[in-house]
Short mmCIF file of C-alpha atoms in Angstrom, two decimals:
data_model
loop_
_atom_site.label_atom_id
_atom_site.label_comp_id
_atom_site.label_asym_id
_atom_site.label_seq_id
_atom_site.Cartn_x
_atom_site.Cartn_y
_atom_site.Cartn_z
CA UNK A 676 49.46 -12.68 -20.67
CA UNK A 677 48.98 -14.86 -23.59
CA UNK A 678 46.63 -14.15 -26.50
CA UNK A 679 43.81 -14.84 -25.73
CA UNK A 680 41.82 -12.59 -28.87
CA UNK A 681 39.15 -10.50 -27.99
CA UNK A 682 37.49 -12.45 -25.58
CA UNK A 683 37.07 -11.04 -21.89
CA UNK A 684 34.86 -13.91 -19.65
CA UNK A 685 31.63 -14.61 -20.97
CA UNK A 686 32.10 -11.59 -23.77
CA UNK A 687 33.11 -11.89 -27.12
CA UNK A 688 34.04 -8.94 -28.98
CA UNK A 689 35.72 -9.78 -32.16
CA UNK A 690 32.78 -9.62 -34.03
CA UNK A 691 32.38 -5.49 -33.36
CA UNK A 692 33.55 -3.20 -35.91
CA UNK A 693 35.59 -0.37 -35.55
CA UNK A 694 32.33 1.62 -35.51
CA UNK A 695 30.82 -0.30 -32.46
CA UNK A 696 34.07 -0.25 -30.56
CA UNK A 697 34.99 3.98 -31.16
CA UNK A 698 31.59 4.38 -29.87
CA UNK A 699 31.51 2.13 -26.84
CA UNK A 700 28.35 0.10 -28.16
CA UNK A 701 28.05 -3.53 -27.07
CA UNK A 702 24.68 -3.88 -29.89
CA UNK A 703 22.00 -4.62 -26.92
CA UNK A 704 18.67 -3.11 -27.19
CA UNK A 705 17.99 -2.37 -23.28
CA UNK A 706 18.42 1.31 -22.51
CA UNK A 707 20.02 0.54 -19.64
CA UNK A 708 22.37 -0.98 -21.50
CA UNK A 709 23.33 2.99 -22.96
CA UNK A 710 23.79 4.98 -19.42
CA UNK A 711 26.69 6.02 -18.21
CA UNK A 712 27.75 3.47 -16.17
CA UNK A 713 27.69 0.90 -18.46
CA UNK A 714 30.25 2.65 -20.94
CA UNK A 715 32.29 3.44 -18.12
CA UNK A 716 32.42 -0.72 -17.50
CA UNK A 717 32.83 -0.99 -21.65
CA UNK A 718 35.54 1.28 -21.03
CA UNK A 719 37.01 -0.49 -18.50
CA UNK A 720 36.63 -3.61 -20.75
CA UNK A 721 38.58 -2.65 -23.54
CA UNK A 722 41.59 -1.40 -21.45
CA UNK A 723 41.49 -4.56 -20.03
CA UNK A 724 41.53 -6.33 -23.56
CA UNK A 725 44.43 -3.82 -24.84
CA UNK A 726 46.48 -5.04 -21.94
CA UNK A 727 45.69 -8.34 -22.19
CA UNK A 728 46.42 -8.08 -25.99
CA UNK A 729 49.89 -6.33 -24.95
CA UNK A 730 49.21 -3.85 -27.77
CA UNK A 731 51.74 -1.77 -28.28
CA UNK A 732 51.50 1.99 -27.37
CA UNK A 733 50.18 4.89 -29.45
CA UNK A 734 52.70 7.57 -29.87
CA UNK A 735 51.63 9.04 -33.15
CA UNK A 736 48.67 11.83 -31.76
CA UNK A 737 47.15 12.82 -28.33
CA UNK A 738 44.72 11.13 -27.29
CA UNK A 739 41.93 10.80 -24.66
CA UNK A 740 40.90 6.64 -25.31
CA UNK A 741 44.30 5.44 -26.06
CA UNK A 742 43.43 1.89 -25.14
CA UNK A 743 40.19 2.33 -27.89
CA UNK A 744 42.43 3.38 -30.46
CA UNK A 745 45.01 0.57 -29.68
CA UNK A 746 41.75 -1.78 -29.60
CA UNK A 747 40.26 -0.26 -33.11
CA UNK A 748 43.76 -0.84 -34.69
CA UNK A 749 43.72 -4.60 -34.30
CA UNK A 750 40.39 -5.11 -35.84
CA UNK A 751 42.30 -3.41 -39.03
CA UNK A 752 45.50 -5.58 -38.37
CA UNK A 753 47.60 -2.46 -38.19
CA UNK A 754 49.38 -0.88 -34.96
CA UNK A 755 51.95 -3.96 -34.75
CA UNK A 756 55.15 -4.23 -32.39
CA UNK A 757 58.41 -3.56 -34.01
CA UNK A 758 59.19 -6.81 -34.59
CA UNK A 759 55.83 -7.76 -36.42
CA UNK A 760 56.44 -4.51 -38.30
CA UNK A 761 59.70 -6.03 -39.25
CA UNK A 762 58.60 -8.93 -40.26
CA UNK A 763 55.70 -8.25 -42.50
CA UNK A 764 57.50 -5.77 -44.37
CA UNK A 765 59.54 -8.80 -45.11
CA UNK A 766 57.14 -11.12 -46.32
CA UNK A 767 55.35 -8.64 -48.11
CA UNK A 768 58.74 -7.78 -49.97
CA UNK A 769 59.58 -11.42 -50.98
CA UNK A 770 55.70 -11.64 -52.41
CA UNK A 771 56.47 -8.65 -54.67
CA UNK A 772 54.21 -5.95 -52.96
CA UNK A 773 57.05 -3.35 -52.32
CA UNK A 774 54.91 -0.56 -52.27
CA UNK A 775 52.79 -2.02 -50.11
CA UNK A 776 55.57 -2.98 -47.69
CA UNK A 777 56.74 0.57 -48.02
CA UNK A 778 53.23 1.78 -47.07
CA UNK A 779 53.14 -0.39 -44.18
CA UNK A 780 56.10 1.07 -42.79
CA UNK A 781 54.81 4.61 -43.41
CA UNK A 782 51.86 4.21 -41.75
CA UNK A 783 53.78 2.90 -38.51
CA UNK A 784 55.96 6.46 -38.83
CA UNK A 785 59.00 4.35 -40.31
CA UNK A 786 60.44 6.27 -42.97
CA UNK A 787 63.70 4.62 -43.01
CA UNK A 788 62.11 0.92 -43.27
CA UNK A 789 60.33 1.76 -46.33
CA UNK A 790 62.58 3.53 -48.15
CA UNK A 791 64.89 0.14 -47.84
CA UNK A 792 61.71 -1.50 -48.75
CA UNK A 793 61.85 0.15 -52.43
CA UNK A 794 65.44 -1.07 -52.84
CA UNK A 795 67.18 -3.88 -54.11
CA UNK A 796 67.72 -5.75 -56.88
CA UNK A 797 64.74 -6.70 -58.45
CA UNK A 798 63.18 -3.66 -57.97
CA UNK A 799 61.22 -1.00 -60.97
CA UNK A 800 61.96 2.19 -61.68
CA UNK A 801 58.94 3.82 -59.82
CA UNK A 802 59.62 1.67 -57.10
CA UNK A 803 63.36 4.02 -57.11
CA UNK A 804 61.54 7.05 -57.75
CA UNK A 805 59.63 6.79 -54.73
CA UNK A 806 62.51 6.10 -52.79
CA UNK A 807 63.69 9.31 -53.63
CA UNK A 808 60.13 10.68 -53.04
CA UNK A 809 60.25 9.57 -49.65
CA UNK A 810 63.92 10.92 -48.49
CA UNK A 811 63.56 14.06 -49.85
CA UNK A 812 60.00 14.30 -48.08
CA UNK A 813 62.20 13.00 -44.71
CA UNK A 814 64.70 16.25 -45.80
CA UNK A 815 61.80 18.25 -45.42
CA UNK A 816 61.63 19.62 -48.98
CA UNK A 817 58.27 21.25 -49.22
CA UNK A 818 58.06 23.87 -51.67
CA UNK A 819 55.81 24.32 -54.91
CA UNK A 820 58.30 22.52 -57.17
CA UNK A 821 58.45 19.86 -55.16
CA UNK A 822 54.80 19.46 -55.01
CA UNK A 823 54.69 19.63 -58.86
CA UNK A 824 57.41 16.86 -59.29
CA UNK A 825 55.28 14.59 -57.24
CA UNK A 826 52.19 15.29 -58.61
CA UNK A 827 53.81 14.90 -61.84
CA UNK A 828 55.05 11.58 -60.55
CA UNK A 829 51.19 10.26 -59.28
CA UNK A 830 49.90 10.79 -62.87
CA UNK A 831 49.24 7.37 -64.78
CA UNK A 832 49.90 5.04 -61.94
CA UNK A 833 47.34 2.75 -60.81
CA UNK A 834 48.77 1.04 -57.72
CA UNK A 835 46.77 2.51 -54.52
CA UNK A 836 49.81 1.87 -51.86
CA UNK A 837 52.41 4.12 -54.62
CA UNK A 838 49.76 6.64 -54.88
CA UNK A 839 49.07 7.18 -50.86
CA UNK A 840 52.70 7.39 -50.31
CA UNK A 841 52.81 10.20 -53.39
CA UNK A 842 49.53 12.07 -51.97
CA UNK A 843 51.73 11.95 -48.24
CA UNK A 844 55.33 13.33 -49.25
CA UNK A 845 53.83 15.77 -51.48
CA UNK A 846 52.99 18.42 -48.65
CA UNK A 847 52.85 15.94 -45.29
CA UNK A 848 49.31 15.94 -44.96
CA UNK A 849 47.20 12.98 -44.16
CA UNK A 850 43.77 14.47 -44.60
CA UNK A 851 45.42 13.81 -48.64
CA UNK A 852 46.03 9.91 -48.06
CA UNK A 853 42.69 9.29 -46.39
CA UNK A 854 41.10 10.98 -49.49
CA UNK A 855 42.65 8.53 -51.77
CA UNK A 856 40.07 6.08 -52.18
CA UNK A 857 41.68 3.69 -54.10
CA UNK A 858 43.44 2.22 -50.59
CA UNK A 859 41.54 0.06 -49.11
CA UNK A 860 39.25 1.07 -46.54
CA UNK A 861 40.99 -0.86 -43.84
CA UNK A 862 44.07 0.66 -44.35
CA UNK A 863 42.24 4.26 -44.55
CA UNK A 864 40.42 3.76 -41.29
CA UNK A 865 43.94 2.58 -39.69
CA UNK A 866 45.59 5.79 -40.80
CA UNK A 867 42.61 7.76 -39.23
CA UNK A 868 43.09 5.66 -36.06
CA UNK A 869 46.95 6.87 -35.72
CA UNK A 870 46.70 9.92 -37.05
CA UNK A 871 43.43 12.18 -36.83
CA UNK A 872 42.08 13.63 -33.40
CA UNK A 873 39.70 12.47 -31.45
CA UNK A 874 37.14 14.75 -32.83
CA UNK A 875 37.66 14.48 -36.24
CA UNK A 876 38.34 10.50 -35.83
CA UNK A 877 34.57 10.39 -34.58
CA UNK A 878 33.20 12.06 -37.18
CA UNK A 879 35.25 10.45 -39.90
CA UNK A 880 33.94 7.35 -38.81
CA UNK A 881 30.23 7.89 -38.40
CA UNK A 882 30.84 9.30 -42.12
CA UNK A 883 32.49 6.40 -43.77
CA UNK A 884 29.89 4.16 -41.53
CA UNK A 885 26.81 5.60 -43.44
CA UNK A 886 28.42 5.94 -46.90
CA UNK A 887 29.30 2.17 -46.97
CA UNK A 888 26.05 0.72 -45.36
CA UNK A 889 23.99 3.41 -48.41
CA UNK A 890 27.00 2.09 -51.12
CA UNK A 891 26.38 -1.69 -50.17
CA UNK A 892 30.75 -1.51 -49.56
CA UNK A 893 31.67 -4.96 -48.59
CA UNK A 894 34.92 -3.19 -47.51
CA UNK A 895 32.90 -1.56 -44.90
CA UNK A 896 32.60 -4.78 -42.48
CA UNK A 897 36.01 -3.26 -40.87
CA UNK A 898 33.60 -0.52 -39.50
CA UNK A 899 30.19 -2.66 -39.16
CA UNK A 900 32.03 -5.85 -37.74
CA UNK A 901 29.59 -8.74 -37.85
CA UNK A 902 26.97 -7.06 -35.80
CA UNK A 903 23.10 -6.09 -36.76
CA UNK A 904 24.54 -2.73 -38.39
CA UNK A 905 26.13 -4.93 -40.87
CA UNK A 906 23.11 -5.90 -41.98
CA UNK A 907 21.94 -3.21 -43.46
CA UNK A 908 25.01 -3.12 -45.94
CA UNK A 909 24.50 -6.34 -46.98
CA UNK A 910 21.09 -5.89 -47.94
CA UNK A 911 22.01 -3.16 -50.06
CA UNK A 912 25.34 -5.14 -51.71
CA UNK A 913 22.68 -8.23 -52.40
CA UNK A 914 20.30 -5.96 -54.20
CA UNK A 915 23.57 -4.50 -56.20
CA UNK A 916 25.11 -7.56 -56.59
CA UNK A 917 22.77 -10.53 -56.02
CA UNK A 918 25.94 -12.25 -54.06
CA UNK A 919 23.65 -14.01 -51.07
CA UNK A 920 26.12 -16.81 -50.46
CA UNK A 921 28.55 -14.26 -49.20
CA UNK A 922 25.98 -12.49 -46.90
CA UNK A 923 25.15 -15.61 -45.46
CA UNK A 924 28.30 -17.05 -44.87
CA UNK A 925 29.58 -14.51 -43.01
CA UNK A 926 26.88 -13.42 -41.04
CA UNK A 927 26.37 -17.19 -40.35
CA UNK A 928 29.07 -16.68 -37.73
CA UNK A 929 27.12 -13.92 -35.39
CA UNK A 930 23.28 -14.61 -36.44
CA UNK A 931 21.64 -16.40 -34.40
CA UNK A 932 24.81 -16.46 -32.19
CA UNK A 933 24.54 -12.98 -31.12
CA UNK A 934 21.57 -11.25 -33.06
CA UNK A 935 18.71 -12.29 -34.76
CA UNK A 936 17.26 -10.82 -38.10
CA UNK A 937 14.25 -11.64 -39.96
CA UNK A 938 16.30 -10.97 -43.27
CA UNK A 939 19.00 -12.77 -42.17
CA UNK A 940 16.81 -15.79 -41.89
CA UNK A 941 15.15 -15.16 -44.85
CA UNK A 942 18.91 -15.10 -46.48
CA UNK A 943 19.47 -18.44 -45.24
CA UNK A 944 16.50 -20.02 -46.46
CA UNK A 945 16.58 -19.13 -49.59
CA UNK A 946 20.31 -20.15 -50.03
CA UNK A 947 19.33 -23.36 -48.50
CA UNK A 948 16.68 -23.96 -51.24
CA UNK A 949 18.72 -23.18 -54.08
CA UNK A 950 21.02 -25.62 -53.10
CA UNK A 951 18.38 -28.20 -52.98
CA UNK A 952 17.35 -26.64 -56.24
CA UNK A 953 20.78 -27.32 -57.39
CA UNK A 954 20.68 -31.04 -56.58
CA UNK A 955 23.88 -29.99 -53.88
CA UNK A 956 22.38 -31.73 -51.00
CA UNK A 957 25.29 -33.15 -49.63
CA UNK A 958 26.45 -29.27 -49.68
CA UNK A 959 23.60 -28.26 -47.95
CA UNK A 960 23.32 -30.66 -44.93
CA UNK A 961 27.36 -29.72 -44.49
CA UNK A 962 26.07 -26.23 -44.40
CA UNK A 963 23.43 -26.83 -41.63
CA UNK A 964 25.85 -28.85 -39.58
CA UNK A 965 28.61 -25.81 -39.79
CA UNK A 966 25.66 -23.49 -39.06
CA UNK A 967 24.52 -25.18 -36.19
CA UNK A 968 27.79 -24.97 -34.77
CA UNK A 969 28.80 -21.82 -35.42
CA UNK A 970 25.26 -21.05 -33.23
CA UNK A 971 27.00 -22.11 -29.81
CA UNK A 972 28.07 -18.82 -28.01
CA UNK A 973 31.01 -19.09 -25.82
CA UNK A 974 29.11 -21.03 -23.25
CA UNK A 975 25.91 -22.15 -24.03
CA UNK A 976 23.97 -24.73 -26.41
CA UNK A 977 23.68 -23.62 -29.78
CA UNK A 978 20.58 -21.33 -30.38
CA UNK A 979 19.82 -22.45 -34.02
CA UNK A 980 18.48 -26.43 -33.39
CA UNK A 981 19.77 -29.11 -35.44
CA UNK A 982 18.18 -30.04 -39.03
CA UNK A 983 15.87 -32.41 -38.48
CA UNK A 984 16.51 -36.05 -39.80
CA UNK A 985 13.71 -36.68 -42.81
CA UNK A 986 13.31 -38.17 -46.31
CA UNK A 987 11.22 -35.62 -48.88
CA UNK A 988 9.79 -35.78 -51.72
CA UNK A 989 10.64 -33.51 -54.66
CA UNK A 990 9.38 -32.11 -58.15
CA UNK A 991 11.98 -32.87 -60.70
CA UNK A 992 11.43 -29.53 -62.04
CA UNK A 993 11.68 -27.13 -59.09
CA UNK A 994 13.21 -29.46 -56.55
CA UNK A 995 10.54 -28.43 -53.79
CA UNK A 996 8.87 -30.56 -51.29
CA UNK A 997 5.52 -31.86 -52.31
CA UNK A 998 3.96 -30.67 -49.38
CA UNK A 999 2.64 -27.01 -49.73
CA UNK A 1000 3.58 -26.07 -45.89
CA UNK A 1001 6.88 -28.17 -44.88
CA UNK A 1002 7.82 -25.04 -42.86
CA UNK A 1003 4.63 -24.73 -41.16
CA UNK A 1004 4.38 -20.68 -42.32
CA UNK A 1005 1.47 -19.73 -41.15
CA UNK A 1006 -1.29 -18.36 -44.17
CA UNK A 1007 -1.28 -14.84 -44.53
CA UNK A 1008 -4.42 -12.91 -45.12
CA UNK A 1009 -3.21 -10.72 -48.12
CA UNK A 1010 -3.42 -11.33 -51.94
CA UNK A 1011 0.13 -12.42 -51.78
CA UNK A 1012 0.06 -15.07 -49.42
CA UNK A 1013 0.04 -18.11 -52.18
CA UNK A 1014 3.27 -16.69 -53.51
CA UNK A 1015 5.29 -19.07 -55.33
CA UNK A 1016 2.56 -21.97 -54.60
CA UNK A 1017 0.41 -23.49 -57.75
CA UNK A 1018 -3.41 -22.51 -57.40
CA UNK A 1019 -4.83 -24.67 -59.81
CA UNK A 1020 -6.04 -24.56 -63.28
CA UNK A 1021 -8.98 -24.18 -65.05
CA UNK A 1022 -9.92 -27.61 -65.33
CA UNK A 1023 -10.87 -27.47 -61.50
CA UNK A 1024 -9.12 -30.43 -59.62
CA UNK A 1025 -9.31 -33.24 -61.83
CA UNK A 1026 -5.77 -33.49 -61.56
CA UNK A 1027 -5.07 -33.04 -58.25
CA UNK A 1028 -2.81 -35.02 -56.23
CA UNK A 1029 -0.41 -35.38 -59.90
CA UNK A 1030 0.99 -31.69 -60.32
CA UNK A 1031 3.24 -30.54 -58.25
CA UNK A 1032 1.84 -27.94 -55.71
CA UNK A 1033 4.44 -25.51 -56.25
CA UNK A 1034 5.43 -25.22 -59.74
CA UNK A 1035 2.20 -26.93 -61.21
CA UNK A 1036 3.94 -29.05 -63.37
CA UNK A 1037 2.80 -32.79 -64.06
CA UNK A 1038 4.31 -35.15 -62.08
CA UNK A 1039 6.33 -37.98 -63.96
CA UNK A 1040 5.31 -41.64 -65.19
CA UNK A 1041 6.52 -44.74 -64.19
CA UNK A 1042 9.05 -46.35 -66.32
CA UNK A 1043 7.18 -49.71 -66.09
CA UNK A 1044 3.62 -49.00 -65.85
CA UNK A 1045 3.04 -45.59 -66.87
CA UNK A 1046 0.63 -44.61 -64.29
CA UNK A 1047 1.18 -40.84 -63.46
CA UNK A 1048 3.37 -40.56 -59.81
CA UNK A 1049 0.62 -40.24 -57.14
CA UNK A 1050 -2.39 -41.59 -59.25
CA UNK A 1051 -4.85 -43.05 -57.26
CA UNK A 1052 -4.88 -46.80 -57.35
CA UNK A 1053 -8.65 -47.61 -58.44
CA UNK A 1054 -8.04 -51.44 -59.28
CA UNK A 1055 -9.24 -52.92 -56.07
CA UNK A 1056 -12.77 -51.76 -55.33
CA UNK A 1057 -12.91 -51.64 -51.62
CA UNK A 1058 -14.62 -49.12 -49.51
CA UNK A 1059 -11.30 -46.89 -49.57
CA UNK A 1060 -8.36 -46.05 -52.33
CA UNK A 1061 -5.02 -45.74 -51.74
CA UNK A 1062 -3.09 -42.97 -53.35
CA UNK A 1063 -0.14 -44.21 -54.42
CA UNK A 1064 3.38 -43.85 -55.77
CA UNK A 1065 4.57 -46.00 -58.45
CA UNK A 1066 7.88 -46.73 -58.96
CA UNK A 1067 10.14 -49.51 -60.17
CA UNK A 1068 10.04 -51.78 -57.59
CA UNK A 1069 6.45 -51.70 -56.10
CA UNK A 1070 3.57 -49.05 -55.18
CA UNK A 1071 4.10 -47.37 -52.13
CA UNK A 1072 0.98 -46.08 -50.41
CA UNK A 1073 0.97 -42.61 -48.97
CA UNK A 1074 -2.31 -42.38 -47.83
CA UNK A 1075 -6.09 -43.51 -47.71
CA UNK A 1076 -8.76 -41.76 -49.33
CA UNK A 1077 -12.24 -42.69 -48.73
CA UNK A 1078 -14.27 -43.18 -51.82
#
């Protein structure tokens, strides 16, 4: 069957994480949704995605969800077919990355693939050295002073993938590798995947899942996915970081397709208004276009509605609308519900209608008649006035205020 991703119907679930996927957990709140007879259909589900996939099989440890493992491995781009294997040790070869090439090959139990890998030409000297590393680990050469020549070996170097393949050939244990925390998490969870037990690959997930949502570890969408348990992590790498574009961008792909989250919204908001702020509105109306798309599930209409069309008026100072509502929030009743909005002065209102309501500073003149933007035009005394905006073509009236 061609490849179709991880789509099954109706059901999309390339968004999951490794985390969601392990544990058979679509993300929906109805209890019903958690009995036994709905993970038997996930189940079901995600043997028919592994076969649809044509994944390859999992010969590396006994297992009692195969087709999960095979599932979890694609979300971390690792259990490939021979071929693929072939050909990415390749690529990654002509780029330079020999160790990681040679890691690659490791982790798919091909010894001999990445010892060539380390060879050739162009080729450094620890690149040899753990070429020898790596047949005399084949050889089976185990003993303490072979442990101390490769520990010897690991000191100084600085390249994660060199350093796995050291902590592996020094005694055959991957409990070592998966403690080196210098390789990426993706490639850590993989090795987990191919290698640990079922019980132990359980609770080495749920581990890793908590310590990156508490450590705000970006790395860590491999186990959240996209889903409302990312989230969490994000909130924690904005408050470390204060890197919202990235939060929003990505989770602009599952929320509101999937999930909705009051922070989320508030996320988006906010980096909609400093790009106004910014002046980058041609930015931001791309952004609510792309947003808007990326809302439609897999059949459907989108769920987040279009940006309406409208022309608004701005401070020059803090680029907000004029008006103190324009999202229709409603008031709240606490001390802290006029946040961010300008409450006046202590010259009472005598300036209304001429400071902006948000940041309170004055509004600007006119470059040819130096009234103050919005001054009320008293010249004509009629039963009403007009407020006004002066600019330099010709007043435009905004409103009528009876005197």
């Amino acid at each position: 069957m061609a490849d179709k991703g991880m789509t099954w119907g109706p059901l999309d679930l390339s968004y999951l994480g490794v985390y969601k996927l392990w544990n058979q957990d679509l993300g929906l709140q109805d209890d019903s949704q958690r009995s036994n007879n709905a993970r038997a259909k996930f189940s079901n589900l995600i043997t028919k995605l592994a076969h649809q996939l044509d994944l390859p099989r999992l010969t590396t440890v006994d297992t009692g969800s195969p087709a999960h493992r095979q599932l979890c491995l694609y979300t971390c781009g690792l259990g490939l077919k021979p071929q693929q294997l072939d050909d990415t040790v390749k690529r990654l070869i002509l780029e330079g990355k020999q160790t990681k090439a040679a890691a690659l090959a490791i982790i798919h139990n091909q010894f001999k693939s990445a010892a060539s890998a380390l060879k050739g030409t162009n080729v450094l000297s620890i690149h040899r050295e753990l070429s020898l590393a790596i047949a005399g680990f084949v050889r089976g050469n185990k003993d303490e002073m072979w442990e101390e020549t490769v520990q010897g070996l690991a000191l100084g170097l600085k390249d994660p993938y060199a350093r796995a393949i050291l902590a592996l050939v020094r005694n055959g244990n991957w409990h070592d590798v998966l403690a080196e925390t210098s390789l990426p998490l993706r490639d850590r969870v993989g090795i987990a995947l191919m290698y640990l037990p079922d019980d132990e690959l359980s609770q080495y997930i749920n581990t890793t899942f908590v310590e990156v949502i508490n450590n705000g570890d970006i790395e860590g969408i491999v186990l959240t996915g996209l889903t409302n348990h990312s989230v969490p992590l994000f909130e924690t790498y904005i408050r470390k970081y204060s890197d919202l574009q990235t939060a929003v961008l990505a989770l602009s792909h599952t929320s509101p397709r999937y999930f909705t989250d009051p922070r989320v919204t508030l996320w988006r908001e906010t980096y909609r208004s400093y790009m106004n702020k910014w002046r980058m509105h041609v930015q931001r109306a791309q952004f609510d276009l792309q947003i808007t798309k990326l809302s439609k599930p897999l059949s459907g209409q989108p769920t987040l509605p279009p940006a309406p069309r409208q022309i608004t008026l701005r401070c020059n100072y803090c680029e907000q609308p004029f008006d103190r509502n324009v999202l229709n929030v409603p008031a709240l009743k606490d001390s802290n519900s006029n946040f961010g909005i300008y409450q006046g002065s202590i010259f009472g209102d005598a300036k209304a209608g001429t400071l902006c309501p948000k940041c309170g500073r004055h509004m600007p003149r006119c470059v040819v008649c130096l009234h103050w933007l919005a001054a009320e035009n008293v010249v004509n005394i009629s039963s009403k006035a007009s407020l006004v905006l002066y600019t330099n073509a010709a007043p435009i009236v905004i409103r009528e205020l009876p005197l």
